[in-house]
Structures are given as C-alpha cells and as structure tokens.
Short mmCIF file of C-alpha atoms in Angstrom, two decimals:
data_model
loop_
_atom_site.label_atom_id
_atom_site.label_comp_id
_atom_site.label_asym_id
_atom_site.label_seq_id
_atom_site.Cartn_x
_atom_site.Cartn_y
_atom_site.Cartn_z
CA UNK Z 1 -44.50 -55.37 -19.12
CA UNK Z 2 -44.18 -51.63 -19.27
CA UNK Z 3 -40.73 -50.68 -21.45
CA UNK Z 4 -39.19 -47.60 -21.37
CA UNK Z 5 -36.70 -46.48 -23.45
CA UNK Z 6 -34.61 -43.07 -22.26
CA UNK Z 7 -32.54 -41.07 -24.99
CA UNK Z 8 -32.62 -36.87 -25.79
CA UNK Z 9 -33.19 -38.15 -29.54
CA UNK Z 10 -29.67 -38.72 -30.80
CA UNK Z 11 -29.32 -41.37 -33.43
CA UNK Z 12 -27.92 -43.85 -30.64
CA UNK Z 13 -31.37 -43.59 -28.70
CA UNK Z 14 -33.41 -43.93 -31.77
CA UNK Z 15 -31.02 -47.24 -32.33
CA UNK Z 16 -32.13 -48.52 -29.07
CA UNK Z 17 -35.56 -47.69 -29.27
CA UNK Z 18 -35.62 -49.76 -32.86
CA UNK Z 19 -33.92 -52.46 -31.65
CA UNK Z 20 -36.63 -52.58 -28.44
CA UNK Z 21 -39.25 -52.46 -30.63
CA UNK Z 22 -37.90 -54.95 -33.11
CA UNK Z 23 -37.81 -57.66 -30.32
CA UNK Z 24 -41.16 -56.83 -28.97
CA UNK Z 25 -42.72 -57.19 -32.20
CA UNK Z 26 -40.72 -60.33 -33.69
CA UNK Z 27 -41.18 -62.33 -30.35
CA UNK Z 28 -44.77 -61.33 -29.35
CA UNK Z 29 -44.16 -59.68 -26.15
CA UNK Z 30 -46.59 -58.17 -24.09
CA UNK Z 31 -45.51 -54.99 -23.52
CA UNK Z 32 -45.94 -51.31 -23.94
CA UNK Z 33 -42.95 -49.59 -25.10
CA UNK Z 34 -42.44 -45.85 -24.28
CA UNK Z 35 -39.96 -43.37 -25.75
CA UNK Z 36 -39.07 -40.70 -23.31
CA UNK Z 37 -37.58 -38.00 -24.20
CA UNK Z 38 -38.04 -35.25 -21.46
CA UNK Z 39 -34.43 -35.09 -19.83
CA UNK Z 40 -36.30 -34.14 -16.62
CA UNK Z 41 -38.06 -37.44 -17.05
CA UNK Z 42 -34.99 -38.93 -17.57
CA UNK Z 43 -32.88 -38.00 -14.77
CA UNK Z 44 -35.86 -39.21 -12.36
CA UNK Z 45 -33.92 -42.77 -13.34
CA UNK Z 46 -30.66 -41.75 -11.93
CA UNK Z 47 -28.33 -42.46 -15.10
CA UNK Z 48 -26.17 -40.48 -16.41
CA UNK Z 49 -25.57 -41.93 -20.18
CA UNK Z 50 -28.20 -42.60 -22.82
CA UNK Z 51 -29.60 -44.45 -24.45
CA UNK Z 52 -31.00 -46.63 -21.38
CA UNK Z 53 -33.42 -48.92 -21.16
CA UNK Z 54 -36.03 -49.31 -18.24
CA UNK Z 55 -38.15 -52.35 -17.74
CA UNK Z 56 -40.46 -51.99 -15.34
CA UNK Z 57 -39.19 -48.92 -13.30
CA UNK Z 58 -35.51 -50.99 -13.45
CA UNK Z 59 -32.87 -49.97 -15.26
CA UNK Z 60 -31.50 -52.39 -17.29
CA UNK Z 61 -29.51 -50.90 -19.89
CA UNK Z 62 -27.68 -47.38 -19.95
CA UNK Z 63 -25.15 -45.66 -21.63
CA UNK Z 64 -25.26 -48.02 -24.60
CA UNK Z 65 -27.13 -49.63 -27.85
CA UNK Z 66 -28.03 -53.33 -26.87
CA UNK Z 67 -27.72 -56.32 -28.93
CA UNK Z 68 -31.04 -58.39 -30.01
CA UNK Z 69 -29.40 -60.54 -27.69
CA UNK Z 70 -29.08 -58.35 -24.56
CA UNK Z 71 -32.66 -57.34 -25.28
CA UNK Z 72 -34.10 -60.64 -25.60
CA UNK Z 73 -32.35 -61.74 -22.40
CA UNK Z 74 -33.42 -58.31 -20.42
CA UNK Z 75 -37.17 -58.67 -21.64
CA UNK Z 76 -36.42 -62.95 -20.96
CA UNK Z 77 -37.44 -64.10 -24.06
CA UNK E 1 2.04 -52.20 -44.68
CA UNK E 2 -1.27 -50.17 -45.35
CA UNK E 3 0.99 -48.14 -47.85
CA UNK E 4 2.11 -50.94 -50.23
CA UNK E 5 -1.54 -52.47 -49.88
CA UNK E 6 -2.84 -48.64 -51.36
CA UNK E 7 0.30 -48.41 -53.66
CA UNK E 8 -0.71 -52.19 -54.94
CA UNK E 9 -4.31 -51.63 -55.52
CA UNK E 10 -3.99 -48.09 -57.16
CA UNK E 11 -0.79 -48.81 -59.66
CA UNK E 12 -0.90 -52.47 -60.15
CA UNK E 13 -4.49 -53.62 -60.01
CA UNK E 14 -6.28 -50.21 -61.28
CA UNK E 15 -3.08 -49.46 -63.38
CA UNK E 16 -2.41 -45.58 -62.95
CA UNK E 17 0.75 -44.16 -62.81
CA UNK E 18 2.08 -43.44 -59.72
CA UNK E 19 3.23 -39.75 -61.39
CA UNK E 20 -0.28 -38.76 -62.27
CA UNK E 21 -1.85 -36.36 -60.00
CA UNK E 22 -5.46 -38.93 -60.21
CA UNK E 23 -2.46 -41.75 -59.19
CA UNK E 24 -1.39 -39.56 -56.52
CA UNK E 25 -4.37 -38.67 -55.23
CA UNK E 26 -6.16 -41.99 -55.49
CA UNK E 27 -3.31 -43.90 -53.55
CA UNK E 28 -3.25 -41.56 -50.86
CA UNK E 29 -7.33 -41.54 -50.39
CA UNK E 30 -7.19 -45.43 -50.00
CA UNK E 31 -4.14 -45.40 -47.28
CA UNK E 32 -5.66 -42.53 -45.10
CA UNK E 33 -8.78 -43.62 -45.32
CA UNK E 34 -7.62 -47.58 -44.61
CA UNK E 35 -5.32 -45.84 -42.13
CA UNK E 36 -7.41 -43.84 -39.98
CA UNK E 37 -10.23 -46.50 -40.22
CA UNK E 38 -8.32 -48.73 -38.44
CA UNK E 39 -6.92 -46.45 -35.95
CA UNK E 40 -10.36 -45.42 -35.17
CA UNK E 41 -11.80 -48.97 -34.45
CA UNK E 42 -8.73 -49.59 -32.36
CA UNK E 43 -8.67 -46.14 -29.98
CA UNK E 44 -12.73 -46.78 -29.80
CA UNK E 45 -11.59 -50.45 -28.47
CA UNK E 46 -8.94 -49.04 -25.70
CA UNK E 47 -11.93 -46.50 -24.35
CA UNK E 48 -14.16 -49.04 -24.27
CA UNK E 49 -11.85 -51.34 -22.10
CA UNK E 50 -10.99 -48.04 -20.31
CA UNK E 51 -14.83 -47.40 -19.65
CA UNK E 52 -15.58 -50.63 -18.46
CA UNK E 53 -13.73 -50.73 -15.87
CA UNK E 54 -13.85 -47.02 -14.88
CA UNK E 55 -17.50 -45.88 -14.79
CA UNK E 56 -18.40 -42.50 -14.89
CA UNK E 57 -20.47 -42.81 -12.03
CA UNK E 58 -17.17 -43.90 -10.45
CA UNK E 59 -15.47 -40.69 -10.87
CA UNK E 60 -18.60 -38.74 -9.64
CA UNK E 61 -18.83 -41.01 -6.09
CA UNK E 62 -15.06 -40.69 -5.89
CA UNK E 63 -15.07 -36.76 -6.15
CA UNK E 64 -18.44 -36.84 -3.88
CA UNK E 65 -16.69 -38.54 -1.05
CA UNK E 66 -12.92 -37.01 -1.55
CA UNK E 67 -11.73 -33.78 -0.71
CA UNK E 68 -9.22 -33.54 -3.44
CA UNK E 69 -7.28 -29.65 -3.55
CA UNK E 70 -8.16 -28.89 -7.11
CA UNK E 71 -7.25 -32.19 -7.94
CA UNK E 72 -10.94 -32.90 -9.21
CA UNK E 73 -10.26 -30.16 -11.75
CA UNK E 74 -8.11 -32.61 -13.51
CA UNK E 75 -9.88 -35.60 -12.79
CA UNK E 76 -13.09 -34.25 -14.58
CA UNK E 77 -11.26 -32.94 -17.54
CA UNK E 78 -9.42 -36.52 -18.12
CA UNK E 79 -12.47 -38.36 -17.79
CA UNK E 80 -13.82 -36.07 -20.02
CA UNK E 81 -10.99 -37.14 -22.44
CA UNK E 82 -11.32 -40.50 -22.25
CA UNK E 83 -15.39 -41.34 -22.16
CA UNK E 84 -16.99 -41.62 -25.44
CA UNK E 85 -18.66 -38.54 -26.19
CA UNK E 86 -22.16 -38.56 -27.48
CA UNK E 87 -23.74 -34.58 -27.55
CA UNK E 88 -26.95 -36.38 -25.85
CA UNK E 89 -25.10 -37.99 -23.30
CA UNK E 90 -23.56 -34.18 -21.78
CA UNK E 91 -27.34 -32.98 -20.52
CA UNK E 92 -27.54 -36.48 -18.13
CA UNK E 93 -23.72 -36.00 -17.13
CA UNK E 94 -24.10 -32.38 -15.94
CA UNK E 95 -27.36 -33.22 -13.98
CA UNK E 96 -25.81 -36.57 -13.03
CA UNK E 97 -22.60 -34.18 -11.33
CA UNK E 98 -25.00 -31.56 -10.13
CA UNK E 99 -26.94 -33.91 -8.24
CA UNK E 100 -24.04 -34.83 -6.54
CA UNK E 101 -22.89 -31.96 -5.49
CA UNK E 102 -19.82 -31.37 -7.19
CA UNK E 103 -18.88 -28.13 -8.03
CA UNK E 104 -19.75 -26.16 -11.46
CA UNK E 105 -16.31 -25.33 -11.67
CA UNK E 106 -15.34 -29.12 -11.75
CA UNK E 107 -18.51 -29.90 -13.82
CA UNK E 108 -17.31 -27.53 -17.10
CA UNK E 109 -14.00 -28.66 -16.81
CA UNK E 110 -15.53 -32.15 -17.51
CA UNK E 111 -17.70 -30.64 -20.16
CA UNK E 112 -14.90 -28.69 -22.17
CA UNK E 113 -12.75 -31.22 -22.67
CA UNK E 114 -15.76 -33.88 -23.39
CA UNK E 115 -16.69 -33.28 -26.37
CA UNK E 116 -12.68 -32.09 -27.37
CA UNK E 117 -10.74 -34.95 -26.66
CA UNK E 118 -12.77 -37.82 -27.98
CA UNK E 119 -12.15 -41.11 -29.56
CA UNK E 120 -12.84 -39.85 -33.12
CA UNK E 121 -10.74 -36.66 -33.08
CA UNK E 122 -7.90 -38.48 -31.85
CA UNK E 123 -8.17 -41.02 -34.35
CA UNK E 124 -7.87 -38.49 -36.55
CA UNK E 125 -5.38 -36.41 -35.36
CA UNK E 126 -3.11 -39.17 -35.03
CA UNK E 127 -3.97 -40.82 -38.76
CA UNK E 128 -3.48 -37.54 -40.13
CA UNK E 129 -0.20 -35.43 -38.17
CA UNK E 130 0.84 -38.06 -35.80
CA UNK E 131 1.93 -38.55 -32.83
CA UNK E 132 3.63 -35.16 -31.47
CA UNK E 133 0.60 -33.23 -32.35
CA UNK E 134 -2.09 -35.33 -31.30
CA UNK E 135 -0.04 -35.35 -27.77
CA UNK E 136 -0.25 -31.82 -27.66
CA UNK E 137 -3.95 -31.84 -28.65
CA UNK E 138 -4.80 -33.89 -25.86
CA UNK E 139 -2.19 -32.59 -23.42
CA UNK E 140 -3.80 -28.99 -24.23
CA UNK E 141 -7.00 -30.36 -24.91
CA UNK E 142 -7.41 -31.73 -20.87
CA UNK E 143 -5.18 -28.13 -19.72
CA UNK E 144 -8.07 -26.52 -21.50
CA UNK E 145 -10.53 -28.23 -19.46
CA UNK E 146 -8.88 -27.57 -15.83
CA UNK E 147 -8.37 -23.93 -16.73
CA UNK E 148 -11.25 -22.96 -18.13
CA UNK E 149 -13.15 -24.85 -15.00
CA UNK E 150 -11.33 -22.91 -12.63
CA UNK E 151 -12.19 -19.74 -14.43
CA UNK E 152 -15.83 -20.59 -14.57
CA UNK E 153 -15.64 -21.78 -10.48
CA UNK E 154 -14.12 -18.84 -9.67
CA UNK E 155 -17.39 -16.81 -11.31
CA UNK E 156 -20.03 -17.89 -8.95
CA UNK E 157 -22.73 -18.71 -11.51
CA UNK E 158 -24.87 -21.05 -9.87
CA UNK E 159 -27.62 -18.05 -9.83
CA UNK E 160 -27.61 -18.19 -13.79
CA UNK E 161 -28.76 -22.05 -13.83
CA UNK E 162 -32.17 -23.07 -14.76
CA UNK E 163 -34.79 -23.13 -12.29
CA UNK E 164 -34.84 -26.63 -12.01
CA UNK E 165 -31.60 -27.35 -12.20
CA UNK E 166 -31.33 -25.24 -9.23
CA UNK E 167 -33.95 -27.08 -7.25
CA UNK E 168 -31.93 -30.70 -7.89
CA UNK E 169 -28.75 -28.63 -6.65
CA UNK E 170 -30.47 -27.54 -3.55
CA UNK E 171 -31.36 -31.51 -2.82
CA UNK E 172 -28.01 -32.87 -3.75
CA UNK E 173 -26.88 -34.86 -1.19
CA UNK E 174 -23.32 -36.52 -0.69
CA UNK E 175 -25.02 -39.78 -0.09
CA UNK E 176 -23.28 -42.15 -2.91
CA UNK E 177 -26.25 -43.34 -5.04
CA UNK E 178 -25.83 -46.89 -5.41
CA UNK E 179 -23.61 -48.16 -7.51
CA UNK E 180 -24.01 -51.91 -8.42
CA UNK E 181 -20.60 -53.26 -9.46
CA UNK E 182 -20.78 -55.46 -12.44
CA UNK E 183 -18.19 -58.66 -11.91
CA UNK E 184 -18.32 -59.77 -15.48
CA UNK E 185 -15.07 -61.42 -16.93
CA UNK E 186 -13.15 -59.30 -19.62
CA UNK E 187 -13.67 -61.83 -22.30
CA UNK E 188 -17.50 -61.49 -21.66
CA UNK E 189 -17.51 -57.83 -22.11
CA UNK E 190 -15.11 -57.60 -25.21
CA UNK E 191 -17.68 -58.46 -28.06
CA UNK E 192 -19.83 -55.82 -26.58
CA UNK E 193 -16.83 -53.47 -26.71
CA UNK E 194 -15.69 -54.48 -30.09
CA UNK E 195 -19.17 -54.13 -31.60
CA UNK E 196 -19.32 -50.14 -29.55
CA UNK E 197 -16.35 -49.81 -31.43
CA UNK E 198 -17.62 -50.77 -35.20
CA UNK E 199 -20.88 -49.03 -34.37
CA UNK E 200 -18.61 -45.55 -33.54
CA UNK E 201 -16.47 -46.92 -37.38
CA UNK E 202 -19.73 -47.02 -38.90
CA UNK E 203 -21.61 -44.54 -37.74
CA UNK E 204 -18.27 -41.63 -39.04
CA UNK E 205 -17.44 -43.77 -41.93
CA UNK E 206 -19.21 -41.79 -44.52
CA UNK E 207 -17.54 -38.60 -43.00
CA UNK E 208 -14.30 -39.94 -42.93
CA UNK E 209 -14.32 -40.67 -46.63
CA UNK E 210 -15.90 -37.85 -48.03
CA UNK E 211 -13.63 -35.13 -45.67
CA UNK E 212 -10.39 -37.87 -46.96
CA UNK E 213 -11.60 -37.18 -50.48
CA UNK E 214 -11.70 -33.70 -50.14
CA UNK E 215 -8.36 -33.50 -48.65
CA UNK E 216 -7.03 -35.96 -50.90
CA UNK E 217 -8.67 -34.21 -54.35
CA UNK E 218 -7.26 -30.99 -52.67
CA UNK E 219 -3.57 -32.15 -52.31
CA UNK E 220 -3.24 -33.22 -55.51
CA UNK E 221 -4.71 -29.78 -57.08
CA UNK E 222 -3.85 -26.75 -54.44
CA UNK E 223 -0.82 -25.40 -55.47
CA UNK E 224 2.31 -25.47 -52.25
CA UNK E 225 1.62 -22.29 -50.18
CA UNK E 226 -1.42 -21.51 -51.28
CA UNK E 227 -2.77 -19.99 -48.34
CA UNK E 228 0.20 -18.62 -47.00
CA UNK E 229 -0.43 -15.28 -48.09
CA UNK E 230 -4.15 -15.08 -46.49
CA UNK E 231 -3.35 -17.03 -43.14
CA UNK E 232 0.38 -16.61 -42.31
CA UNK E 233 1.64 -16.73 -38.76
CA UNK E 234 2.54 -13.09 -39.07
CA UNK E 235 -1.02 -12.16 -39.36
CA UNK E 236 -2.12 -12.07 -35.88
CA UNK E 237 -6.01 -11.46 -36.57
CA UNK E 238 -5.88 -15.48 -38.35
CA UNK E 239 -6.20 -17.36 -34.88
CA UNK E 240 -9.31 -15.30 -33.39
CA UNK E 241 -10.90 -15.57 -37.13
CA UNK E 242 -10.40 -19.00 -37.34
CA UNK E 243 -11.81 -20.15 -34.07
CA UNK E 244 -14.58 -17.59 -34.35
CA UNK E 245 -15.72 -18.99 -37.57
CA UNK E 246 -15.27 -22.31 -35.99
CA UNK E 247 -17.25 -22.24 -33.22
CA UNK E 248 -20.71 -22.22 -34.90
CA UNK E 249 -19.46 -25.25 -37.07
CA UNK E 250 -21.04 -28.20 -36.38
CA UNK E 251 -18.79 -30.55 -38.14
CA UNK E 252 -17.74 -33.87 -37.62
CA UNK E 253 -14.16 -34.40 -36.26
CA UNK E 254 -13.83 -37.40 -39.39
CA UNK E 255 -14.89 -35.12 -41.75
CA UNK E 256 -13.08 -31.82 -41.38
CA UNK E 257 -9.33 -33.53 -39.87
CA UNK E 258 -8.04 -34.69 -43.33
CA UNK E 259 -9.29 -31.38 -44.65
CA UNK E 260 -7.21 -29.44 -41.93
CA UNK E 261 -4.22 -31.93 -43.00
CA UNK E 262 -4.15 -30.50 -46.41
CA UNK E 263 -4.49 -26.68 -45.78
CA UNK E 264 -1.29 -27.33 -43.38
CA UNK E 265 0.58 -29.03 -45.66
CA UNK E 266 0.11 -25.71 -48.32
CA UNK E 267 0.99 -23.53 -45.60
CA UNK E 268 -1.21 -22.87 -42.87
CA UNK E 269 0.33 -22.61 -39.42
CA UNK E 270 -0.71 -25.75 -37.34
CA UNK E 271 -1.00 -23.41 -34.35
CA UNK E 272 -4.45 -22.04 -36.56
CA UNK E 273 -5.19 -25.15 -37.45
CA UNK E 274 -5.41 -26.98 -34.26
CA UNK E 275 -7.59 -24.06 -32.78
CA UNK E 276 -10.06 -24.26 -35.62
CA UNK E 277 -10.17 -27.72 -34.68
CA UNK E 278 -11.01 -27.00 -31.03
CA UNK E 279 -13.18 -24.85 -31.63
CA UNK E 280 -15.11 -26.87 -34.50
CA UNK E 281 -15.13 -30.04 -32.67
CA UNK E 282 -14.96 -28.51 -28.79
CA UNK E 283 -18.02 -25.98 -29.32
CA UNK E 284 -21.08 -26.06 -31.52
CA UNK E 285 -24.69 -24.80 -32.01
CA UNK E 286 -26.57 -27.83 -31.09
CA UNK E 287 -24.51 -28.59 -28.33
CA UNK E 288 -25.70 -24.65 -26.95
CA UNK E 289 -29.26 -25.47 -27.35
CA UNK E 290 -28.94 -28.97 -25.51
CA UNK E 291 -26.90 -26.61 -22.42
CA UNK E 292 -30.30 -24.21 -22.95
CA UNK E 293 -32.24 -26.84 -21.06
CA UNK E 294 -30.11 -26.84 -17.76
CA UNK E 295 -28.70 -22.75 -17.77
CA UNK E 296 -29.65 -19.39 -18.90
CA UNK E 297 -28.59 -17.97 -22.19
CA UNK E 298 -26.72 -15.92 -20.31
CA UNK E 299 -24.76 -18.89 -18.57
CA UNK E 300 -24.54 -20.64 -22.07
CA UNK E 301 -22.83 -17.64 -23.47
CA UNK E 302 -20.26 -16.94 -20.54
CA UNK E 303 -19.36 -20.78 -20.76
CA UNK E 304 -18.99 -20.39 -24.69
CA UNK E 305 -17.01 -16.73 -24.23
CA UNK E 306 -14.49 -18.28 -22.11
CA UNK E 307 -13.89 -22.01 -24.04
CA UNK E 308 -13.69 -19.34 -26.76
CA UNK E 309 -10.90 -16.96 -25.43
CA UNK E 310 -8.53 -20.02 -23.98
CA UNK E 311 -8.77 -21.52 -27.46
CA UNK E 312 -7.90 -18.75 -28.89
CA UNK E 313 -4.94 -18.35 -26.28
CA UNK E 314 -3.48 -21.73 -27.02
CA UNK E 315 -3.83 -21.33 -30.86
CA UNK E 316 -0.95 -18.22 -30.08
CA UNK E 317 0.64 -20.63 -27.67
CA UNK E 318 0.88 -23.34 -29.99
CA UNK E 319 2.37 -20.99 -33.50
CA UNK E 320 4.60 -19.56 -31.02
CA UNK E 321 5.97 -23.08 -30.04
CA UNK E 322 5.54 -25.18 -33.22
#
C-alpha cells in the first residue's frame, strides 16, 4: 500500500502524519508512508485543504486530522 | 453563571478577599478564561456544522459556473469568514481558486478576510468586548475583504504571479472538477465536528491563558488612563503606528485579545485597538513567505500595502464612530 500524507508542515499535517504512522506501525500494515510537502506536489491531488491523506493515488482524507478510527477504516484494518 | 462559579472558587474555596487586587485579579482570570474557553469550543462547533455542509470546493464550482455582478466579491470574503483558517491551508485555496479560473480580484478578497475573521478571533472578541464590537469586526472584517479585492482586481497583476502559478492559470478550465457529495447523517458527522472543535480549544489553550493572565495581572496593576496620554484619539499618527507595528506580529488571536481588552479599558481608543488587531491577526510574516511560493515579492508587497492602508482606513472609521 503506498500512503501519502499531504500538509505544507503546519502542526495539523504533522498530526496527521503521526497519527498515519501510529496505525501503520501498531497494526502491521504493509505500507510505505510518504510525507509530501512540495505544494506543487500537492495540488497535483486536486484538494484544496490540508492535511489530506492519499492512499494509493485516492484521496481519502483532506482538510482535516483523522481519528485512529478513520485511519484504521481508510487503510481497512 | 460562569461568574459566581469564578467568584466561588476564588473567595470561598481559595479564601481571598474579593477587595484585594490578587482577589480581583484572580477571579477575573478564571471567568475569562472559563468564559472564552467555552465560547471558543462552541463558535468552532457552529463552523464546523457550517463547513460540512458548505464545502469550499462548493463555493469555488458555484462562482466557476455563475456569472454573479461582483457578487463573488462578497461570496469569497464570507467564506473566508466562516472556514476555519489554518496559514497552511491559504497556499492550496489560492491554487485551488486559480485553477478554476476565478478571478485574483475575487481570490484576495477570500484571502483578506481568511485569516481575519476566524473562529478564534471571534471567540475572543466576543468573550472579551461583546457583542456590538465583534459585529463590527466581522461586518468590517468581510467589507475589508470585498474592497480590498476589488482594489487588487482592478490592478491587473496576474503578470506579477509566479511562473508556475501562471502556467496552472493558463490551463484553468471552467470544467467543475468533481465533486463527490458526501450523504452522511448529521449525527454521524458531529463527533468528528466536536472533536475539530476541542482540537482548535486545545491547540490555543495555552495562549489563551497566558495572554488572560497578562491582561488580568495588568488590570489589576495599570493605573485608569494610563495610556491615554501616549495613544489618545486626538493623536492622529496612533492608528498608522499601531497597525504598522502590527503587521509583522505574528501573534495568536487567543493570546493578544485579552491583552487588547485591558489597554482599552485604561484608555486606548477601540478604533486603535481593533486595527492593531487586524492587522496582528489579518497580516503576518509567515503568512508572506507561504504567499512567496505562488507571487513575486513584488505581488506579496502590493497585496500587504493595500490590506495595510484599508486597515488603517477603518481604524479612523471606527474612532470616528465609536
């Protein structure tokens, strides 16, 4: 599973990103988890809040920090 | 309610004398801070519920497909009122609007009033000088917005964006990008409202009490009409000082309100004082370098100049009327 998680490095993104990473880690996932930060990058996605979260070229999440539970239903574990 | 909880806890349980200036001060640290607190979590809640149901993305495919007479003007300022404002979030919005098309003009209106009219500040304002001058801060708050996006429209600076920015404007199309509605139930979405709320509590809540104890430390100790003589309405240099020295400022809307609260109650005009506050919580350095990435220096500084001179306007406007 390829994760990426979209923020210009507020504390919100950085929320996001822990929160990703928490799950990935406490539940074994296999997946890579990215931080982008380049806003060009970003806008390739089409969203217009961060933090957002992109699983697998889908965006799942945007404009808010998810719950463990959002996460874990988003990654479907 | 809040007042005889403070009033309780400060002269009953901790025992001080309500005459004492450490009574004084003590009792009215716990009820503004308990005060605005609350008011905060609850004005976070109604944007939330606002937000939910009216997407930003909404308001850009509306004014993509609408021809609206200057109309969008106000449109983009009031949504800029009433979304939660996050400094990271402006650099997606603005590409987000250029991408669409919209006008510049219609894109800084939204981007003035962002980052001025936001849940916090409000919170604040209301908490700390209630409800006829938070009303005007917001009424002039969203006036600011259309004004100073028609002014910026009207100057024709598309040349001065950055190169790449310029290349997404020259491929905007009005095609609608899709827009997946969500249909979940209200009660599904409140906990995640309610917990965007506490986060926004929790993530000021240090601010809030330290700029409250300032203020409240201060109103016990600065003698009435203390700065009267330096910043009195008669001295017409105060306003441009004040938002000058402002604009730099990068300080947090919970921190500096209850600060502002005090210097007006020993005498500072609250036309000065609510153009400080534009200016400290409307324009700031980091929010210049995040604008770097999408315009010139030059653009950055013609968008600051003018945000800058109609603050400065409406802090005459306002000692004039107040």
């Amino acid at each position: 599973m390829e994760i990426k998680v979209l923020g210009s490095g507020c504390s919100r993104c950085h929320k996001a990103l822990e929160m990703v990473e928490k799950v990935v880690k406490e539940n074994g996932v296999d997946a890579h988890v990215e931080y982008v930060t380049d806003i060009m990058k970003i806008m390739e996605y089409n969203i217009m809040a961060t933090p957002a979260v992109v699983v697998d070229g889908v965006v799942k999440i945007k404009g808010s920090v998810p719950s463990e539970a959002e996460v874990k239903k988003i990654l479907g574990v | 309610m809040i007042q005889t909880f403070a009033d309780w806890l400060i002269y009953e349980v901790i025992g001080l004398s309500a005459d004492s200036r450490l009574g004084s001060s003590l009792d009215f640290f716990v009820y503004d801070s308990l005060k605005i607190l609350l008011l905060l979590f609850l004005i976070s809640a109604l944007m939330g519920v606002v937000n939910a149901y009216f997407p930003i993305e909404r308001l850009r495919n509306y004014l993509m497909t609408h021809r609206l007479y200057g109309l969008q003007y106000f449109l983009a300022s009031l949504f800029g009122a009433i979304t939660p404002f996050c400094s990271c979030s402006s650099i997606p919005l603005f590409i987000g609007f250029v991408k669409g098309g919209i006008p510049l003009g219609v894109t800084f209106a939204f981007l003035i009033t962002s980052p001025l009219v936001n849940e916090v500040a409000v919170a604040m304002f209301l908490g700390s000088f209630g409800i006829k001058v938070t009303a005007i801060y917001v009424v002039s708050g969203i006036l600011l917005g259309m004004i100073g996006g028609v002014v910026l429209g009207r100057m024709h600076l598309e040349p001065l964006l950055s190169d790449w920015v310029k290349q997404i404007q020259a491929q905007s199309s009005a095609q609608t990008a899709e827009w997946e509605e969500e249909k979940v139930s209200f009660f599904d979405r409140l906990p995640q409202i309610l917990r965007d709320s506490w986060n926004i509590v929790k993530g000021v809540l240090v601010y809030v009490l330290i700029g409250i104890g300032i203020g409240a430390a201060m109103h016990g100790f600065v003698p009435e009409g203390f700065f009267e003589t330096y910043l009195s309405k008669d001295n017409w240099l105060a306003v441009p000082l004040a938002v000058i020295c402002a604009v730099p400022m990068y300080a947090n809307a919970a921190g500096i309100v209850p600060v502002i609260e005090v210097f007006v109650a020993k005498g500072i005009p609250l036309g000065t004082a609510i153009a400080f506050m534009m200016a400290v919580v409307g324009l700031s350095l980091p929010e210049a370098t995040l604008l770097k990435k999408v315009m010139t220096w030059r653009l950055v500084g013609i968008f600051f100049g003018v945000a800058t001179l109609f603050i400065i306007l409406s802090g005459y406007l306002f000692n004039i009327f107040l």
